[in-house]
PDB file of C-alpha atoms and ligand atoms in Angstrom:
ATOM      1  CA  UNK A   1      25.793 -39.510  32.153  1.00 87.00           C
ATOM      2  CA  UNK A   2      28.591 -37.254  30.949  1.00 94.00           C
ATOM      3  CA  UNK A   3      30.498 -38.071  27.790  1.00 97.00           C
ATOM      4  CA  UNK A   4      34.032 -36.753  27.445  1.00 98.00           C
ATOM      5  CA  UNK A   5      36.471 -36.801  24.555  1.00 98.00           C
ATOM      6  CA  UNK A   6      40.145 -37.558  25.172  1.00 98.00           C
ATOM      7  CA  UNK A   7      42.366 -36.469  22.284  1.00 99.00           C
ATOM      8  CA  UNK A   8      46.113 -36.949  21.987  1.00 98.00           C
ATOM      9  CA  UNK A   9      48.132 -35.422  19.182  1.00 98.00           C
ATOM     10  CA  UNK A  10      51.308 -36.234  17.263  1.00 98.00           C
ATOM     11  CA  UNK A  11      53.866 -38.652  18.706  1.00 98.00           C
ATOM     12  CA  UNK A  12      51.836 -39.426  21.810  1.00 98.00           C
ATOM     13  CA  UNK A  13      51.276 -42.902  20.349  1.00 98.00           C
ATOM     14  CA  UNK A  14      54.972 -43.400  21.175  1.00 97.00           C
ATOM     15  CA  UNK A  15      54.518 -42.902  24.922  1.00 98.00           C
ATOM     16  CA  UNK A  16      56.312 -45.523  26.960  1.00 96.00           C
ATOM     17  CA  UNK A  17      59.244 -45.593  24.552  1.00 96.00           C
ATOM     18  CA  UNK A  18      59.489 -41.856  23.799  1.00 96.00           C
ATOM     19  CA  UNK A  19      61.934 -39.970  26.054  1.00 96.00           C
ATOM     20  CA  UNK A  20      60.668 -41.721  29.206  1.00 97.00           C
ATOM     21  CA  UNK A  21      62.726 -39.393  31.409  1.00 96.00           C
ATOM     22  CA  UNK A  22      60.460 -36.575  30.174  1.00 96.00           C
ATOM     23  CA  UNK A  23      57.166 -38.288  29.424  1.00 97.00           C
ATOM     24  CA  UNK A  24      57.193 -41.249  31.814  1.00 96.00           C
ATOM     25  CA  UNK A  25      57.084 -44.961  31.167  1.00 97.00           C
ATOM     26  CA  UNK A  26      53.356 -45.527  30.699  1.00 98.00           C
ATOM     27  CA  UNK A  27      52.068 -46.220  27.205  1.00 98.00           C
ATOM     28  CA  UNK A  28      49.096 -44.294  25.857  1.00 98.00           C
ATOM     29  CA  UNK A  29      47.031 -47.489  26.068  1.00 98.00           C
ATOM     30  CA  UNK A  30      47.878 -47.767  29.770  1.00 98.00           C
ATOM     31  CA  UNK A  31      46.988 -44.120  30.405  1.00 98.00           C
ATOM     32  CA  UNK A  32      43.696 -44.515  28.539  1.00 98.00           C
ATOM     33  CA  UNK A  33      42.909 -47.715  30.470  1.00 98.00           C
ATOM     34  CA  UNK A  34      43.448 -45.853  33.777  1.00 98.00           C
ATOM     35  CA  UNK A  35      41.194 -43.071  32.558  1.00 98.00           C
ATOM     36  CA  UNK A  36      38.512 -45.522  31.450  1.00 98.00           C
ATOM     37  CA  UNK A  37      38.577 -47.225  34.836  1.00 97.00           C
ATOM     38  CA  UNK A  38      38.342 -43.892  36.647  1.00 96.00           C
ATOM     39  CA  UNK A  39      35.521 -42.693  34.367  1.00 96.00           C
ATOM     40  CA  UNK A  40      33.506 -45.906  34.696  1.00 96.00           C
ATOM     41  CA  UNK A  41      33.489 -45.513  38.480  1.00 95.00           C
ATOM     42  CA  UNK A  42      31.937 -42.068  37.990  1.00 94.00           C
ATOM     43  CA  UNK A  43      29.401 -43.116  35.398  1.00 94.00           C
ATOM     44  CA  UNK A  44      31.172 -41.155  32.692  1.00 96.00           C
ATOM     45  CA  UNK A  45      31.727 -42.309  29.122  1.00 97.00           C
ATOM     46  CA  UNK A  46      35.096 -41.602  27.497  1.00 98.00           C
ATOM     47  CA  UNK A  47      35.835 -41.563  23.796  1.00 98.00           C
ATOM     48  CA  UNK A  48      39.604 -41.714  23.250  1.00 98.00           C
ATOM     49  CA  UNK A  49      41.390 -40.744  20.044  1.00 98.00           C
ATOM     50  CA  UNK A  50      45.010 -40.256  19.000  1.00 98.00           C
ATOM     51  CA  UNK A  51      46.382 -39.169  15.664  1.00 98.00           C
ATOM     52  CA  UNK A  52      49.590 -37.847  14.179  1.00 98.00           C
ATOM     53  CA  UNK A  53      47.504 -35.931  11.658  1.00 98.00           C
ATOM     54  CA  UNK A  54      46.234 -32.445  12.432  1.00 98.00           C
ATOM     55  CA  UNK A  55      43.406 -32.909   9.920  1.00 98.00           C
ATOM     56  CA  UNK A  56      42.269 -36.168  11.515  1.00 98.00           C
ATOM     57  CA  UNK A  57      42.205 -34.496  14.936  1.00 98.00           C
ATOM     58  CA  UNK A  58      40.113 -31.596  13.636  1.00 98.00           C
ATOM     59  CA  UNK A  59      37.719 -34.011  11.901  1.00 98.00           C
ATOM     60  CA  UNK A  60      37.355 -36.106  15.052  1.00 98.00           C
ATOM     61  CA  UNK A  61      36.689 -33.152  17.352  1.00 98.00           C
ATOM     62  CA  UNK A  62      34.247 -31.581  14.905  1.00 98.00           C
ATOM     63  CA  UNK A  63      32.354 -34.849  14.486  1.00 98.00           C
ATOM     64  CA  UNK A  64      32.190 -35.708  18.196  1.00 98.00           C
ATOM     65  CA  UNK A  65      31.838 -32.353  19.962  1.00 98.00           C
ATOM     66  CA  UNK A  66      28.057 -32.200  19.650  1.00 97.00           C
ATOM     67  CA  UNK A  67      27.594 -35.371  21.673  1.00 97.00           C
ATOM     68  CA  UNK A  68      30.173 -34.558  24.360  1.00 98.00           C
ATOM     69  CA  UNK A  69      30.301 -32.346  27.438  1.00 97.00           C
ATOM     70  CA  UNK A  70      34.046 -31.856  27.584  1.00 98.00           C
ATOM     71  CA  UNK A  71      37.425 -32.461  26.020  1.00 98.00           C
ATOM     72  CA  UNK A  72      40.710 -33.566  27.613  1.00 98.00           C
ATOM     73  CA  UNK A  73      43.284 -32.520  25.038  1.00 99.00           C
ATOM     74  CA  UNK A  74      47.009 -33.086  24.773  1.00 98.00           C
ATOM     75  CA  UNK A  75      47.760 -31.540  21.395  1.00 98.00           C
ATOM     76  CA  UNK A  76      51.444 -32.578  21.480  1.00 98.00           C
ATOM     77  CA  UNK A  77      53.484 -30.301  19.240  1.00 98.00           C
ATOM     78  CA  UNK A  78      50.280 -28.853  17.731  1.00 98.00           C
ATOM     79  CA  UNK A  79      50.099 -26.914  21.015  1.00 98.00           C
ATOM     80  CA  UNK A  80      52.791 -24.617  19.728  1.00 98.00           C
ATOM     81  CA  UNK A  81      51.860 -24.424  16.073  1.00 98.00           C
ATOM     82  CA  UNK A  82      48.214 -25.017  15.301  1.00 98.00           C
ATOM     83  CA  UNK A  83      46.012 -22.019  14.699  1.00 98.00           C
ATOM     84  CA  UNK A  84      43.632 -24.481  13.003  1.00 98.00           C
ATOM     85  CA  UNK A  85      43.196 -26.445  16.236  1.00 98.00           C
ATOM     86  CA  UNK A  86      42.781 -23.211  18.201  1.00 98.00           C
ATOM     87  CA  UNK A  87      40.087 -22.063  15.743  1.00 98.00           C
ATOM     88  CA  UNK A  88      38.355 -25.439  16.020  1.00 98.00           C
ATOM     89  CA  UNK A  89      38.233 -25.198  19.830  1.00 98.00           C
ATOM     90  CA  UNK A  90      36.909 -21.648  19.635  1.00 98.00           C
ATOM     91  CA  UNK A  91      34.288 -22.548  17.040  1.00 98.00           C
ATOM     92  CA  UNK A  92      32.919 -25.521  18.946  1.00 97.00           C
ATOM     93  CA  UNK A  93      33.165 -24.006  22.444  1.00 93.00           C
ATOM     94  CA  UNK A  94      33.455 -27.471  23.991  1.00 97.00           C
ATOM     95  CA  UNK A  95      34.780 -27.088  27.566  1.00 98.00           C
ATOM     96  CA  UNK A  96      38.418 -28.119  27.214  1.00 98.00           C
ATOM     97  CA  UNK A  97      41.243 -28.807  29.613  1.00 98.00           C
ATOM     98  CA  UNK A  98      44.666 -28.939  27.976  1.00 98.00           C
ATOM     99  CA  UNK A  99      47.093 -31.496  29.383  1.00 98.00           C
ATOM    100  CA  UNK A 100      50.855 -31.817  29.055  1.00 98.00           C
ATOM    101  CA  UNK A 101      52.767 -34.644  30.644  1.00 98.00           C
ATOM    102  CA  UNK A 102      55.853 -32.455  30.910  1.00 98.00           C
ATOM    103  CA  UNK A 103      56.142 -28.957  32.315  1.00 98.00           C
ATOM    104  CA  UNK A 104      56.228 -27.055  29.039  1.00 98.00           C
ATOM    105  CA  UNK A 105      57.379 -23.933  30.920  1.00 97.00           C
ATOM    106  CA  UNK A 106      60.549 -25.611  32.151  1.00 97.00           C
ATOM    107  CA  UNK A 107      61.784 -26.819  28.757  1.00 97.00           C
ATOM    108  CA  UNK A 108      62.825 -25.250  25.450  1.00 96.00           C
ATOM    109  CA  UNK A 109      61.503 -21.730  25.137  1.00 96.00           C
ATOM    110  CA  UNK A 110      59.352 -22.555  22.088  1.00 96.00           C
ATOM    111  CA  UNK A 111      57.309 -24.960  24.229  1.00 98.00           C
ATOM    112  CA  UNK A 112      56.283 -22.345  26.750  1.00 97.00           C
ATOM    113  CA  UNK A 113      53.864 -20.748  24.286  1.00 97.00           C
ATOM    114  CA  UNK A 114      50.601 -22.611  23.818  1.00 98.00           C
ATOM    115  CA  UNK A 115      48.364 -21.388  21.021  1.00 98.00           C
ATOM    116  CA  UNK A 116      45.620 -23.850  21.892  1.00 98.00           C
ATOM    117  CA  UNK A 117      45.533 -23.095  25.640  1.00 98.00           C
ATOM    118  CA  UNK A 118      44.015 -19.699  24.857  1.00 98.00           C
ATOM    119  CA  UNK A 119      40.829 -21.592  23.958  1.00 98.00           C
ATOM    120  CA  UNK A 120      40.927 -23.918  26.988  1.00 98.00           C
ATOM    121  CA  UNK A 121      39.343 -23.522  30.417  1.00 98.00           C
ATOM    122  CA  UNK A 122      42.663 -24.441  31.986  1.00 98.00           C
ATOM    123  CA  UNK A 123      45.925 -26.287  31.600  1.00 98.00           C
ATOM    124  CA  UNK A 124      47.552 -29.099  33.574  1.00 98.00           C
ATOM    125  CA  UNK A 125      51.263 -29.363  32.811  1.00 98.00           C
ATOM    126  CA  UNK A 126      54.134 -31.247  34.350  1.00 98.00           C
ATOM    127  CA  UNK A 127      52.179 -33.699  36.476  1.00 98.00           C
ATOM    128  CA  UNK A 128      52.717 -36.696  34.212  1.00 98.00           C
ATOM    129  CA  UNK A 129      49.898 -39.103  33.426  1.00 98.00           C
ATOM    130  CA  UNK A 130      47.992 -37.972  36.540  1.00 98.00           C
ATOM    131  CA  UNK A 131      47.321 -34.719  34.712  1.00 98.00           C
ATOM    132  CA  UNK A 132      44.837 -36.522  32.457  1.00 98.00           C
ATOM    133  CA  UNK A 133      42.933 -37.735  35.516  1.00 98.00           C
ATOM    134  CA  UNK A 134      42.877 -34.268  37.106  1.00 98.00           C
ATOM    135  CA  UNK A 135      41.600 -32.758  33.864  1.00 98.00           C
ATOM    136  CA  UNK A 136      38.885 -35.391  33.592  1.00 98.00           C
ATOM    137  CA  UNK A 137      37.904 -34.942  37.240  1.00 96.00           C
ATOM    138  CA  UNK A 138      37.484 -31.215  36.693  1.00 97.00           C
ATOM    139  CA  UNK A 139      35.328 -31.691  33.593  1.00 97.00           C
ATOM    140  CA  UNK A 140      33.137 -34.303  35.275  1.00 95.00           C
ATOM    141  CA  UNK A 141      32.607 -32.297  38.462  1.00 92.00           C
ATOM    142  CA  UNK A 142      32.061 -28.849  37.004  1.00 91.00           C
ATOM    143  CA  UNK A 143      28.419 -27.798  37.047  1.00 74.00           C
ATOM    144  CA  UNK A 144      27.775 -26.332  33.628  1.00 62.00           C
TER     145      UNK A 144
HETATM  146  C1  DQA B 201      53.658 -32.453  25.291  1.00 67.72           C
HETATM  147  C2  DQA B 201      54.614 -31.249  25.238  1.00 67.72           C
HETATM  148  C3  DQA B 201      54.818 -30.782  23.805  1.00 67.72           C
HETATM  149  O1  DQA B 201      55.726 -29.682  23.775  1.00 67.72           O
HETATM  150  C4  DQA B 201      55.392 -31.897  22.946  1.00 67.72           C
HETATM  151  O2  DQA B 201      55.495 -31.479  21.603  1.00 67.72           O
HETATM  152  C5  DQA B 201      54.608 -33.159  23.058  1.00 67.72           C
HETATM  153  C6  DQA B 201      54.140 -33.573  24.372  1.00 67.72           C
HETATM  154  C7  DQA B 201      53.540 -33.027  26.714  1.00 67.72           C
HETATM  155  O3  DQA B 201      52.620 -33.806  26.942  1.00 67.72           O
HETATM  156  O4  DQA B 201      54.355 -32.720  27.581  1.00 67.72           O
HETATM  157  O5  DQA B 201      54.454 -33.896  22.090  1.00 67.72           O
HETATM  158  O6  DQA B 201      52.369 -32.036  24.878  1.00 67.72           O
END
């Protein structure tokens, strides 16, 4: 049985109410429930975590990486700022797919640069909440 981590960064706890025209109307709890349902059907265990704190995210990933086979990561604004999160992903080498609800390449210019994506296997951006499912599907189905 595969075990995946699902990590959401700053302000993603506000999904549902936060700029719904950009991020959609689903809450994070609803997105995680969809993911859990999808994972259960594929005999996969998900461990979901959200924090507004960069340190808490690093601590969680460091503590859980050893017992997981992959990471679905929406770093929120840490995408564009966090060398610490990039270093963490590099150090742990946990297969990671980065997810963005919005198309970060079609917004403010500062969003088009992802520091963390350099350490990811791939990125899903702009496909809304479905992007989390696609990322999870990839991590479950990949062979290594
Ligand atoms: C986001 C895009 C980021 O630029 C932003 O800071 C977020 C959400 C997304 O899911 O589209 O918080 O990661």
